[in-house]
Amino acid sequence: MSQESEHGKWTVSSSDESVDEQPDREKPPASLLQRTRHDQTPDEPRYPCSEARKAAYKRKSSPMKCHNESCPQEMIPAQKQKPPQEGLGWCLSSSDEDDDVKGQIRKRAEGTREGGSCASSKMPSSSHSLPLNHVSLEPSDKMRDTWDLLNGTSPFRFFLTKVKGIKSKYNSGSLHIKDILSPLFGTLVSSAQFNYCIDVEWLIKQYPKEFRDKPLLIVHGEKRESKAELHEQAHPYKNIRLCQAKLDIAFGTHHTKMMLLHYEEGLRVVIHTSNLIHDDWYQKTQGIWLSPLYPKMPPGTADSAGESHTYFKRDLISYLMSYNSPSLSEWVEVIKQHDLSETRVFLIGSTPGRYQNNEKEKWGHLRLRKLLKEHGMQVPDQDSWSIIGQFSSIGSLGADQSKWLCSEFKDSFISLGNNLKIRTDREVPIHLIYPTVDNVRQSLEGYPAGGSLPYSIQTAQKQLWLHSYFHKWSAETSGRSHAMPHIKTYMRASPDFQKIAWFLVTSANLSKAAWGAFEKNGNQLMIRSYELGVIFLPSEFGLDTGYFHVKENIFSDEPVMSFPVPYDLPPEKYESKDRPWIWNIPYIKAPDTHGNMWVPK
């Protein structure tokens, strides 16, 4: 089916049209992945992933420049982009040995790393140098030590991932996966990694060498051919076990991103938004909640001991038990042996199923509704407090806003306090933050950044009404306007956007599959996917005002109870010329920051 817009002309194939029926599907069914690693070309990643990410991988491997005005009929390959390695804001350790840049990285790690810091170097010469505003201009040895960071004054334990290619000061207070897995955090005994897209070889290299043979459980949702690919990846590593999450409802995904890290010294839980692949830890904005180190309880202590005021231990165990997996039952026993009482956040998860009666409130948006009613606090004039949603993918939400967004979804997100009766007619503002085409084009990665923003033309053209809610991605205060978001956050903000009633970081995108949708006249909640996040509520941080102040500068020494929202407020509404990024159409009228165009097929 041929279509045309201001971005050019494109063709929707029959396989693309079938994906339209997948409400939150970043990846096609396994029937569309008819290949093994032996069949792959250099333009394909070695791990199972979405069609959007495959397109991005292909464009990185074979960039396209516009030859003349007849594009896309006349497209020629651009010079292959070499990943910039020098002087771009964060330091790699000597174990960063990705095959394509092994020599350069080892040389840099050995030549610059002294006393836990690294000095900035000159950019390598390239015909595709980044713009000046993308280049680190400050020495990265000004960054705070990771250990001090984790044991500092911030009570939230909410972090962003490090971004290569921004000023070093903007990586202050940020973490790379190598930091999280560092021996500084403990002597690892075993670990579990829950995720959606997994590059096993890359993941193993993120562990310190002394931990790479420790038992590792990988929890995934792959089926058929893509499951076989994952097993083939893991086969060389005798310490790895795989656990397949059951996905019995069509078009669901195992989208949860969590680490369980068992140390000789205790246990740590990490809930985050990054896939376990290089690109997600390189030049994207991602979020991390890192638990305290949970100490082991004395022998003979009751399993029910060590609970937090937020019932985090109970809810984490309940989430793991929903997999009905013997491998995860072993981890439940580990959790029972530890004291999680210092946890200040609430867990919000989704697991596939159809839930009725009290079971409905355990998962999805009804879980959020219950927590906000029981633990949220009413604030003055709260009808004027906005719902802000920020995400990297969008599902099919219905023919108009009344079908889901402004009904059941909104009703859950506006709950605040037990005494507040929900009224569906309330005109609570909704601001949805999703990158524009220009946001992606001007990003550090250029157009390939859009591979992690899998909003399709088939879905978008059915819900044009949604675009009136859209706001641009803007993160000047955190220095990440050019690092495209894969983080997903939701909050309730005051009319002046200087206060928030709560903040949620989660794997859940804006979709029914992730949050759930009512069936049987509201008597049943149906969820397709596994998701996991944590919510920060003022009451758990000693505040009786019902809100956090928004931290004006997330790197400043403002009062510790000011929350570090990772993007600019107030959100900036799309202008008339702005369009949401849609991954499966070409963009050929303007080059990206690397001088390339976007032709996904």
Short mmCIF file of N, CA, C and O in Angstrom, two decimals, residues 37 46 97-99 198-206 233 237:
data_model
loop_
_atom_site.label_atom_id
_atom_site.label_comp_id
_atom_site.label_asym_id
_atom_site.label_seq_id
_atom_site.Cartn_x
_atom_site.Cartn_y
_atom_site.Cartn_z
N ARG A 37 21.33 -17.31 13.53
CA ARG A 37 22.52 -16.47 13.47
C ARG A 37 23.36 -16.80 12.25
O ARG A 37 24.06 -15.96 11.72
N ARG A 46 23.12 -9.46 16.18
CA ARG A 46 23.27 -10.88 16.48
C ARG A 46 22.29 -11.36 17.55
O ARG A 46 22.37 -12.50 17.99
N GLU A 97 35.49 -4.46 25.61
CA GLU A 97 36.20 -5.04 24.48
C GLU A 97 35.26 -5.43 23.37
O GLU A 97 35.36 -6.51 22.79
N ASP A 98 34.28 -4.60 23.07
CA ASP A 98 33.41 -4.89 21.96
C ASP A 98 34.24 -5.10 20.71
O ASP A 98 35.18 -4.35 20.44
N ASP A 99 33.89 -6.07 19.91
CA ASP A 99 34.73 -6.49 18.80
C ASP A 99 35.05 -5.35 17.84
O ASP A 99 36.16 -5.25 17.33
N ILE A 198 18.24 -8.80 24.52
CA ILE A 198 19.43 -9.22 25.25
C ILE A 198 20.52 -9.66 24.28
O ILE A 198 20.32 -10.54 23.45
N ASP A 199 21.68 -9.03 24.40
CA ASP A 199 22.88 -9.45 23.70
C ASP A 199 23.77 -10.13 24.74
O ASP A 199 24.44 -9.46 25.54
N VAL A 200 23.77 -11.45 24.75
CA VAL A 200 24.43 -12.20 25.82
C VAL A 200 25.93 -11.91 25.85
O VAL A 200 26.51 -11.69 26.91
N GLU A 201 26.57 -11.92 24.69
CA GLU A 201 28.00 -11.69 24.65
C GLU A 201 28.36 -10.33 25.22
O GLU A 201 29.30 -10.19 26.01
N TRP A 202 27.61 -9.30 24.83
CA TRP A 202 27.84 -7.95 25.36
C TRP A 202 27.60 -7.92 26.86
O TRP A 202 28.38 -7.33 27.62
N LEU A 203 26.51 -8.55 27.32
CA LEU A 203 26.16 -8.53 28.73
C LEU A 203 27.28 -9.13 29.58
O LEU A 203 27.66 -8.56 30.61
N ILE A 204 27.81 -10.26 29.17
CA ILE A 204 28.86 -10.90 29.95
C ILE A 204 30.06 -9.96 30.10
O ILE A 204 30.70 -9.89 31.16
N LYS A 205 30.37 -9.21 29.07
CA LYS A 205 31.52 -8.30 29.12
C LYS A 205 31.29 -7.11 30.04
O LYS A 205 32.25 -6.39 30.37
N GLN A 206 30.07 -6.87 30.44
CA GLN A 206 29.80 -5.77 31.37
C GLN A 206 30.10 -6.15 32.81
O GLN A 206 30.28 -5.28 33.66
N GLN A 233 23.11 -18.02 21.64
CA GLN A 233 23.99 -17.01 22.23
C GLN A 233 24.54 -17.47 23.57
O GLN A 233 25.71 -17.27 23.90
N TYR A 237 28.36 -20.23 27.42
CA TYR A 237 28.55 -19.81 28.79
C TYR A 237 27.87 -20.80 29.73
O TYR A 237 26.65 -20.81 29.87
#
